[in-house]
């Protein structure tokens, strides 16, 4: 990318994050990055997060826009809506980031530097490469679940990504277009996995940058049983779809040979 100051849009889905959102905005302001924008995608939060976001539009030192959605229908749907808006608004780079302060904003400049100076199609914040870590107060079973999920996904899909379920990422706009992110229907961690899978399947490179993943201090986790089940099934669905497409391609090739 030759643009010295690419337009970077940080897409942050929110649901009941009124206490965390102002702190996240302060962290982004402290970066003092040129052409940094924040897009808040609020799913009609009952706690008034959308109203807080609207006020921050007027009070913040960085450009902020707010996409108000009428209902909460999953993290993946919120990201698709936000990424669609960011691309339509001319983003060169789109950053996915949680609102719960678990993702360190001060790593974003390193993301952008890596993305713009290497052949990376996407850069993700990884807990499981050298230098990465998780919060000390994570319970052992949560650490085991996270590590197990990454082993499970990689064993099935062979992504060769140590933190395949990570949700803190920086994407070239062209990569998001190439993987047709707007057509992804999965949610939760399955959404992250499917994005990675589409990237790898197209021969594009994922680069992992170490981060320290912190535990949220305000609000409640959005991880539901349904999200966990979808995440467990998604790798198999992707493999099945790949097999079906492969079979269709082989049948088409046979048809061409028969016509000849």
Coordinates of C-alpha atoms in Angstrom, one line a residue:
X1 CA 0.0 0.0 0.0
X2 CA 1.5 3.3 -1.0
X3 CA -0.9 5.6 0.9
X4 CA 1.2 7.0 3.9
X5 CA -1.9 7.6 5.9
X6 CA -4.5 4.9 5.0
X7 CA -8.0 5.4 6.3
X8 CA -8.3 3.0 9.3
X9 CA -11.8 2.3 10.5
X10 CA -12.1 0.4 13.9
X11 CA -15.4 -1.5 13.9
X12 CA -16.6 -2.1 17.4
X13 CA -19.9 -4.0 18.0
X14 CA -21.6 -3.1 21.3
X15 CA -24.3 -4.5 23.5
X16 CA -24.6 -3.2 27.0
X17 CA -21.1 -1.6 27.0
X18 CA -22.0 1.9 28.2
X19 CA -19.2 1.9 30.9
X20 CA -16.5 0.4 28.7
X21 CA -17.1 2.4 25.5
X22 CA -15.8 5.8 26.7
X23 CA -12.7 4.1 28.0
X24 CA -12.1 2.5 24.7
X25 CA -12.5 5.8 22.9
X26 CA -9.9 7.4 25.3
X27 CA -7.5 4.6 24.4
X28 CA -8.0 5.1 20.7
X29 CA -7.6 8.9 21.1
X30 CA -4.3 8.4 22.9
X31 CA -2.8 6.7 19.8
X32 CA -2.9 10.0 17.9
X33 CA -3.1 8.1 14.6
X34 CA -3.9 10.1 11.5
X35 CA -6.9 9.0 9.6
X36 CA -8.2 6.8 12.5
X37 CA -12.0 6.4 12.7
X38 CA -14.2 4.5 15.0
X39 CA -17.5 2.9 13.9
X40 CA -19.7 1.7 16.8
X41 CA -22.3 -0.9 15.8
X42 CA -24.8 -0.9 18.6
X43 CA -27.5 -3.6 18.8
X44 CA -30.2 -1.5 20.5
X45 CA -28.5 -2.0 23.9
X46 CA -31.0 -1.8 26.8
X47 CA -28.4 0.0 29.0
X48 CA -28.2 3.0 26.7
X49 CA -24.9 2.3 25.0
X50 CA -26.2 3.7 21.8
X51 CA -26.9 7.0 23.5
X52 CA -23.5 7.1 25.0
X53 CA -22.0 6.4 21.5
X54 CA -24.0 9.3 20.0
X55 CA -22.7 11.7 22.7
X56 CA -19.1 10.5 22.0
X57 CA -19.6 11.6 18.4
X58 CA -19.7 15.2 19.6
X59 CA -17.1 14.9 22.4
X60 CA -14.3 12.8 21.0
X61 CA -11.1 13.9 19.4
X62 CA -11.4 11.2 16.7
X63 CA -14.1 10.8 14.1
X64 CA -16.8 8.5 15.4
X65 CA -19.9 7.2 13.6
X66 CA -22.6 5.1 15.0
X67 CA -24.6 2.4 13.3
X68 CA -27.8 1.7 15.3
X69 CA -29.3 -1.8 14.7
X70 CA -32.8 -2.7 15.8
X71 CA -32.0 -6.0 17.4
X72 CA -29.3 -8.2 18.7
X73 CA -28.7 -11.1 16.3
X74 CA -25.1 -12.0 16.9
X75 CA -21.6 -10.8 16.7
X76 CA -21.1 -12.0 13.2
X77 CA -24.1 -10.0 11.9
X78 CA -22.9 -6.9 13.7
X79 CA -19.5 -7.2 12.1
X80 CA -20.9 -7.8 8.7
X81 CA -23.0 -4.6 9.0
X82 CA -20.1 -2.6 10.4
X83 CA -17.6 -3.9 7.8
X84 CA -20.1 -3.2 5.0
X85 CA -20.5 0.4 6.2
X86 CA -16.7 0.9 6.6
X87 CA -16.0 -0.3 3.1
X88 CA -18.7 1.8 1.7
X89 CA -17.2 4.8 3.5
X90 CA -13.8 4.2 1.8
X91 CA -11.8 2.4 4.5
X92 CA -8.4 1.2 3.4
X93 CA -8.0 -0.9 6.5
X94 CA -10.7 -2.3 8.8
X95 CA -9.9 -3.2 12.4
X96 CA -12.1 -5.6 14.3
X97 CA -12.1 -4.9 18.1
X98 CA -14.2 -5.8 21.1
X99 CA -15.7 -3.1 23.3
X100 CA -15.0 -4.9 26.6
X101 CA -11.3 -3.6 26.8
X102 CA -9.9 -7.1 26.5
X103 CA -8.0 -6.0 23.3
X104 CA -5.1 -3.6 23.9
X105 CA -5.6 -0.5 21.7
X106 CA -1.9 0.4 21.8
X107 CA -1.1 -2.6 19.6
X108 CA -3.1 -1.1 16.6
X109 CA -0.1 0.9 15.3
X110 CA 1.9 -2.4 15.1
X111 CA -1.0 -4.0 13.3
X112 CA -1.1 -1.3 10.7
X113 CA 2.7 -1.2 10.3
X114 CA 2.8 -5.0 9.7
X115 CA -0.1 -4.9 7.4
X116 CA 1.3 -2.1 5.2
X117 CA 5.0 -3.2 5.1
X118 CA 4.6 -7.0 4.5
X119 CA 2.6 -9.3 2.3
X120 CA 0.1 -9.9 5.1
X121 CA -3.6 -10.0 4.0
X122 CA -4.7 -9.7 7.6
X123 CA -3.0 -9.2 11.0
X124 CA -4.4 -10.7 14.1
X125 CA -3.7 -10.2 17.8
X126 CA -2.6 -13.6 19.1
X127 CA -2.5 -14.9 22.6
X128 CA -0.6 -18.0 21.6
X129 CA 2.5 -16.8 19.7
X130 CA 5.7 -16.0 21.5
X131 CA 5.1 -12.8 23.6
X132 CA 1.3 -13.3 23.7
X133 CA -0.6 -14.1 26.9
X134 CA -3.9 -14.1 28.6
X135 CA -5.0 -12.4 31.8
X136 CA -3.7 -13.8 35.1
X137 CA -7.2 -14.0 36.5
X138 CA -8.5 -16.3 33.8
X139 CA -9.8 -19.5 35.4
X140 CA -8.0 -22.7 34.4
X141 CA -11.1 -24.1 32.7
X142 CA -11.4 -21.0 30.5
X143 CA -7.7 -21.3 29.5
X144 CA -8.3 -24.9 28.7
X145 CA -11.4 -24.2 26.7
X146 CA -9.6 -21.5 24.6
X147 CA -6.6 -23.6 24.0
X148 CA -8.7 -26.7 23.2
X149 CA -10.9 -24.7 20.7
X150 CA -7.8 -23.5 18.8
X151 CA -6.4 -27.1 18.7
X152 CA -9.7 -28.4 17.5
X153 CA -10.1 -25.8 14.7
X154 CA -6.6 -26.3 13.4
X155 CA -6.8 -30.1 13.6
X156 CA -9.9 -30.0 11.3
X157 CA -9.1 -27.0 9.0
X158 CA -5.3 -26.9 9.0
X159 CA -5.2 -23.2 9.2
X160 CA -1.8 -23.1 10.8
X161 CA -2.9 -20.1 12.9
X162 CA -2.1 -20.4 16.6
X163 CA -5.0 -18.2 17.7
X164 CA -7.7 -19.2 15.1
X165 CA -10.6 -17.9 17.3
X166 CA -9.0 -14.4 17.8
X167 CA -11.3 -11.4 17.3
X168 CA -8.8 -8.6 17.3
X169 CA -7.7 -8.1 13.6
X170 CA -6.7 -5.6 11.0
X171 CA -7.7 -6.3 7.4
X172 CA -6.8 -4.8 4.1
X173 CA -10.1 -3.6 2.5
X174 CA -9.1 -5.6 -0.6
X175 CA -8.9 -8.8 1.5
X176 CA -12.4 -8.4 2.9
X177 CA -13.7 -7.9 -0.6
X178 CA -11.7 -11.0 -1.9
X179 CA -13.1 -13.3 0.9
X180 CA -16.6 -11.9 0.3
X181 CA -17.1 -11.2 4.0
X182 CA -20.6 -9.8 3.5
X183 CA -21.8 -13.3 2.5
X184 CA -20.7 -15.0 5.8
X185 CA -23.6 -16.2 7.8
X186 CA -21.9 -17.6 10.9
X187 CA -21.7 -15.8 14.3
X188 CA -19.5 -15.6 17.4
X189 CA -16.2 -17.4 17.2
X190 CA -17.4 -19.3 14.2
X191 CA -17.5 -16.0 12.3
X192 CA -13.8 -15.4 13.1
X193 CA -12.9 -19.0 12.1
X194 CA -14.7 -18.7 8.8
X195 CA -13.0 -15.4 8.0
X196 CA -9.6 -17.1 8.6
X197 CA -10.6 -20.1 6.6
X198 CA -11.7 -18.1 3.6
X199 CA -8.4 -16.2 3.7
X200 CA -6.2 -19.3 3.9
X201 CA -8.2 -21.0 1.2
X202 CA -7.5 -18.2 -1.2
X203 CA -3.8 -18.5 -0.6
X204 CA -3.5 -15.2 1.4
X205 CA -1.2 -14.8 4.4
X206 CA -2.3 -14.3 8.0
X207 CA 0.3 -12.8 10.3
X208 CA 0.0 -13.1 14.1
X209 CA 1.2 -10.3 16.4
X210 CA 1.5 -11.1 20.1
X211 CA -1.0 -9.4 22.5
X212 CA -2.0 -9.7 26.1
X213 CA -5.6 -10.5 26.3
X214 CA -7.2 -8.9 29.4
X215 CA -10.4 -9.9 31.3
X216 CA -13.3 -7.5 31.1
X217 CA -13.9 -5.5 34.3
X218 CA -17.3 -4.1 33.4
X219 CA -20.4 -5.8 31.9
X220 CA -21.1 -9.5 31.2
X221 CA -19.7 -12.0 28.7
X222 CA -21.7 -12.6 25.6
X223 CA -20.6 -16.2 25.2
X224 CA -23.8 -18.3 25.1
X225 CA -24.3 -22.1 24.7
X226 CA -25.6 -21.5 21.2
X227 CA -22.5 -19.6 20.2
X228 CA -20.3 -22.5 21.6
X229 CA -22.3 -25.1 19.7
X230 CA -22.1 -23.1 16.4
X231 CA -18.4 -22.7 16.9
X232 CA -17.9 -26.5 17.4
X233 CA -19.9 -27.3 14.2
X234 CA -18.5 -24.7 11.9
X235 CA -15.2 -26.4 11.0
X236 CA -17.1 -29.5 9.9
X237 CA -19.6 -27.4 7.9
X238 CA -16.7 -25.7 6.1
X239 CA -15.1 -29.0 5.3
X240 CA -18.4 -30.4 4.0
X241 CA -19.0 -27.3 1.8
X242 CA -15.4 -27.7 0.4
X243 CA -16.1 -31.3 -0.4
X244 CA -19.3 -30.5 -2.1
X245 CA -17.7 -27.7 -4.2
X246 CA -14.8 -30.1 -5.1
X247 CA -17.3 -32.7 -6.2
X248 CA -19.2 -30.2 -8.3
X249 CA -16.0 -29.1 -10.0
X250 CA -15.0 -32.7 -10.8
X251 CA -18.4 -33.4 -12.3
X252 CA -18.2 -30.2 -14.4
X253 CA -14.8 -31.3 -15.6
X254 CA -16.1 -34.7 -16.6
X255 CA -18.9 -33.1 -18.5
X256 CA -16.5 -31.0 -20.5
X257 CA -14.5 -34.1 -21.3
X258 CA -17.6 -36.0 -22.4
X259 CA -18.7 -33.2 -24.7
X260 CA -15.4 -33.2 -26.3

